[in-house]
Amino acid sequence: MSAFLQQLPALIGVVIGALGSYLAVVRGDQARFRRERAARWEERRFAVYADWAQALKQQVALTYRVAAHFGNDPHPHPLTPLEAEPLLAEVQTAREPHGEALILLGSPEVVERGRAWIVAVLEMERFVREGTRDPEAWQVLLERQRAGREGYYAAVREDLALPPGHSARWPLPVTPGS
């Protein structure tokens, strides 16, 4: 019995070491799983944010073209409201799933900034649907839309811990005769 008692501390040490080793591996695996899961969701959120913005920008581009038809915007490829109607319906339909994904996965701040941006875009669309001819009022709407886009991108960058980005406000070169 005394031989067993002499080896008991070593046996207890082996058991404690094995248990500690097991716990360290389990905790490491759990931490790695949480990091990988967070990275996957971050990638998904980035894709949702980018897809929604791209879908909304298609709608913005169409409103620019219709506004050019009425003389409100200098877009080089004007589009009549009749020609634009099916295109606008198509981009709105295509945007809807992206909007739902944004609501589902987006942070509250990003969703709120996205709402502000789309409200400005919808006001631009209403402006051109009404056939308004007022370049100054159009410029006010453009500024609201650009501010909405800037706010959305700033919220996305903050949510994804990205560095500050460009405002995307590029001055257009002055063309002769303008």
CSV table of C-alpha atoms in Angstrom, one decimal:
chain,number,residue,atom,x,y,z
A,1,MET,CA,0.0,0.0,0.0
A,2,SER,CA,2.8,2.4,0.7
A,3,ALA,CA,4.0,2.1,-2.9
A,4,PHE,CA,0.6,3.2,-4.1
A,5,LEU,CA,0.6,6.1,-1.7
A,6,GLN,CA,4.0,7.1,-2.9
A,7,GLN,CA,2.8,7.2,-6.5
A,8,LEU,CA,-0.6,8.8,-5.7
A,9,PRO,CA,0.7,12.4,-6.0
A,10,ALA,CA,2.2,11.6,-9.4
A,11,LEU,CA,-1.1,10.0,-10.5
A,12,ILE,CA,-3.1,13.0,-9.3
A,13,GLY,CA,-0.7,15.2,-11.1
A,14,VAL,CA,-1.2,13.3,-14.3
A,15,VAL,CA,-5.0,13.4,-14.0
A,16,ILE,CA,-4.9,17.2,-13.2
A,17,GLY,CA,-2.6,17.8,-16.1
A,18,ALA,CA,-4.8,15.8,-18.5
A,19,LEU,CA,-7.9,17.6,-17.3
A,20,GLY,CA,-6.2,21.0,-17.6
A,21,SER,CA,-4.9,20.1,-21.1
A,22,TYR,CA,-8.4,19.0,-22.1
A,23,LEU,CA,-10.0,22.2,-20.8
A,24,ALA,CA,-7.3,24.4,-22.6
A,25,VAL,CA,-8.0,22.6,-25.9
A,26,VAL,CA,-11.8,23.0,-25.5
A,27,ARG,CA,-11.6,26.6,-24.5
A,28,GLY,CA,-9.2,27.3,-27.5
A,29,ASP,CA,-11.6,25.6,-29.9
A,30,GLN,CA,-14.5,27.6,-28.5
A,31,ALA,CA,-12.6,30.8,-28.9
A,32,ARG,CA,-11.6,29.9,-32.5
A,33,PHE,CA,-15.1,29.0,-33.3
A,34,ARG,CA,-16.4,32.3,-32.0
A,35,ARG,CA,-13.8,34.2,-34.0
A,36,GLU,CA,-14.5,32.3,-37.2
A,37,ARG,CA,-18.3,32.8,-36.8
A,38,ALA,CA,-17.9,36.5,-36.2
A,39,ALA,CA,-15.7,36.8,-39.3
A,40,ARG,CA,-18.3,34.9,-41.4
A,41,TRP,CA,-21.1,37.2,-40.2
A,42,GLU,CA,-18.9,40.2,-40.8
A,43,GLU,CA,-18.3,39.1,-44.4
A,44,ARG,CA,-22.1,38.5,-44.8
A,45,ARG,CA,-22.9,41.9,-43.4
A,46,PHE,CA,-20.4,43.5,-45.7
A,47,ALA,CA,-21.9,41.7,-48.7
A,48,VAL,CA,-25.4,42.8,-47.7
A,49,TYR,CA,-24.4,46.4,-47.2
A,50,ALA,CA,-22.6,46.5,-50.6
A,51,ASP,CA,-25.4,44.7,-52.5
A,52,TRP,CA,-28.1,47.0,-51.1
A,53,ALA,CA,-26.0,50.1,-51.9
A,54,GLN,CA,-25.4,48.9,-55.4
A,55,ALA,CA,-29.1,48.2,-56.0
A,56,LEU,CA,-30.1,51.7,-54.7
A,57,LYS,CA,-27.4,53.3,-56.9
A,58,GLN,CA,-29.1,51.7,-59.9
A,59,GLN,CA,-32.3,53.5,-59.0
A,60,VAL,CA,-30.4,56.7,-58.4
A,61,ALA,CA,-28.8,56.4,-61.9
A,62,LEU,CA,-32.2,56.0,-63.5
A,63,THR,CA,-33.6,59.1,-61.8
A,64,TYR,CA,-30.6,61.1,-63.0
A,65,ARG,CA,-31.4,60.0,-66.6
A,66,VAL,CA,-35.1,60.9,-66.3
A,67,ALA,CA,-34.2,64.2,-64.7
A,68,ALA,CA,-31.9,64.9,-67.7
A,69,HIS,CA,-34.9,64.4,-69.9
A,70,PHE,CA,-36.6,67.3,-68.1
A,71,GLY,CA,-33.5,69.5,-68.2
A,72,ASN,CA,-32.8,69.2,-64.5
A,73,ASP,CA,-29.6,67.1,-64.7
A,74,PRO,CA,-26.6,67.1,-67.1
A,75,HIS,CA,-26.6,63.3,-67.5
A,76,PRO,CA,-25.5,62.5,-71.0
A,77,HIS,CA,-28.1,59.8,-71.6
A,78,PRO,CA,-31.5,61.2,-70.9
A,79,LEU,CA,-34.4,58.8,-70.6
A,80,THR,CA,-38.1,59.6,-71.0
A,81,PRO,CA,-40.4,58.7,-68.1
A,82,LEU,CA,-42.2,56.2,-70.3
A,83,GLU,CA,-38.9,54.4,-71.1
A,84,ALA,CA,-37.8,54.6,-67.5
A,85,GLU,CA,-41.0,53.2,-66.0
A,86,PRO,CA,-40.2,49.5,-66.6
A,87,LEU,CA,-36.6,50.0,-65.6
A,88,LEU,CA,-37.5,51.7,-62.4
A,89,ALA,CA,-40.0,48.9,-61.6
A,90,GLU,CA,-37.3,46.3,-62.3
A,91,VAL,CA,-34.6,47.9,-60.0
A,92,GLN,CA,-37.2,48.4,-57.2
A,93,THR,CA,-38.1,44.7,-57.4
A,94,ALA,CA,-34.4,43.7,-57.5
A,95,ARG,CA,-33.7,46.0,-54.5
A,96,GLU,CA,-36.3,44.5,-52.2
A,97,PRO,CA,-34.5,41.3,-51.2
A,98,HIS,CA,-31.4,43.4,-50.4
A,99,GLY,CA,-33.5,45.7,-48.2
A,100,GLU,CA,-34.8,42.7,-46.3
A,101,ALA,CA,-31.3,41.3,-45.8
A,102,LEU,CA,-30.2,44.8,-44.6
A,103,ILE,CA,-32.9,44.9,-42.0
A,104,LEU,CA,-32.1,41.3,-40.9
A,105,LEU,CA,-28.3,41.6,-40.7
A,106,GLY,CA,-27.6,45.3,-40.4
A,107,SER,CA,-26.8,47.2,-37.3
A,108,PRO,CA,-29.6,49.5,-36.1
A,109,GLU,CA,-27.5,52.6,-37.1
A,110,VAL,CA,-26.8,51.2,-40.6
A,111,VAL,CA,-30.4,50.4,-41.2
A,112,GLU,CA,-31.5,53.9,-40.0
A,113,ARG,CA,-28.9,55.6,-42.2
A,114,GLY,CA,-30.0,53.4,-45.1
A,115,ARG,CA,-33.6,54.5,-44.5
A,116,ALA,CA,-32.6,58.1,-44.7
A,117,TRP,CA,-30.8,57.5,-48.0
A,118,ILE,CA,-33.7,55.7,-49.6
A,119,VAL,CA,-36.1,58.4,-48.5
A,120,ALA,CA,-34.0,60.9,-50.4
A,121,VAL,CA,-33.9,58.6,-53.4
A,122,LEU,CA,-37.7,58.1,-53.3
A,123,GLU,CA,-38.1,61.9,-53.2
A,124,MET,CA,-35.9,62.2,-56.3
A,125,GLU,CA,-38.0,59.6,-58.0
A,126,ARG,CA,-41.3,61.4,-57.1
A,127,PHE,CA,-39.8,64.6,-58.5
A,128,VAL,CA,-39.1,63.1,-61.9
A,129,ARG,CA,-42.4,61.1,-61.9
A,130,GLU,CA,-44.2,64.4,-61.5
A,131,GLY,CA,-42.3,65.8,-64.5
A,132,THR,CA,-41.0,68.7,-62.5
A,133,ARG,CA,-38.7,71.1,-64.4
A,134,ASP,CA,-36.7,72.9,-61.7
A,135,PRO,CA,-32.9,72.4,-61.8
A,136,GLU,CA,-32.3,74.2,-58.5
A,137,ALA,CA,-34.8,72.0,-56.6
A,138,TRP,CA,-33.2,69.0,-58.3
A,139,GLN,CA,-29.8,70.1,-56.9
A,140,VAL,CA,-31.3,70.2,-53.4
A,141,LEU,CA,-32.5,66.7,-53.8
A,142,LEU,CA,-29.1,65.6,-55.2
A,143,GLU,CA,-27.4,67.0,-52.1
A,144,ARG,CA,-29.8,65.2,-49.8
A,145,GLN,CA,-29.2,61.9,-51.6
A,146,ARG,CA,-25.5,62.4,-51.5
A,147,ALA,CA,-25.6,63.2,-47.8
A,148,GLY,CA,-27.8,60.1,-47.3
A,149,ARG,CA,-25.3,58.0,-49.1
A,150,GLU,CA,-22.4,59.5,-47.2
A,151,GLY,CA,-24.2,58.8,-43.9
A,152,TYR,CA,-24.9,55.2,-44.9
A,153,TYR,CA,-21.3,54.5,-45.9
A,154,ALA,CA,-20.0,56.1,-42.7
A,155,ALA,CA,-22.3,53.9,-40.6
A,156,VAL,CA,-21.2,50.8,-42.5
A,157,ARG,CA,-17.6,51.7,-42.0
A,158,GLU,CA,-18.1,52.2,-38.3
A,159,ASP,CA,-20.1,48.9,-38.0
A,160,LEU,CA,-17.4,46.9,-39.8
A,161,ALA,CA,-14.6,48.8,-38.0
A,162,LEU,CA,-13.2,50.0,-41.4
A,163,PRO,CA,-11.1,53.1,-41.7
A,164,PRO,CA,-12.8,56.3,-42.8
A,165,GLY,CA,-13.3,56.4,-46.6
A,166,HIS,CA,-13.7,58.9,-49.4
A,167,SER,CA,-16.8,61.1,-49.6
A,168,ALA,CA,-17.3,60.2,-53.3
A,169,ARG,CA,-17.9,63.9,-54.1
A,170,TRP,CA,-15.8,64.4,-57.1
A,171,PRO,CA,-16.0,67.8,-58.8
A,172,LEU,CA,-16.8,67.4,-62.5
A,173,PRO,CA,-14.5,69.1,-65.0
A,174,VAL,CA,-15.9,72.2,-66.5
A,175,THR,CA,-16.7,71.7,-70.2
A,176,PRO,CA,-16.4,74.5,-72.7
A,177,GLY,CA,-19.7,76.3,-73.3
A,178,SER,CA,-21.1,75.4,-69.9
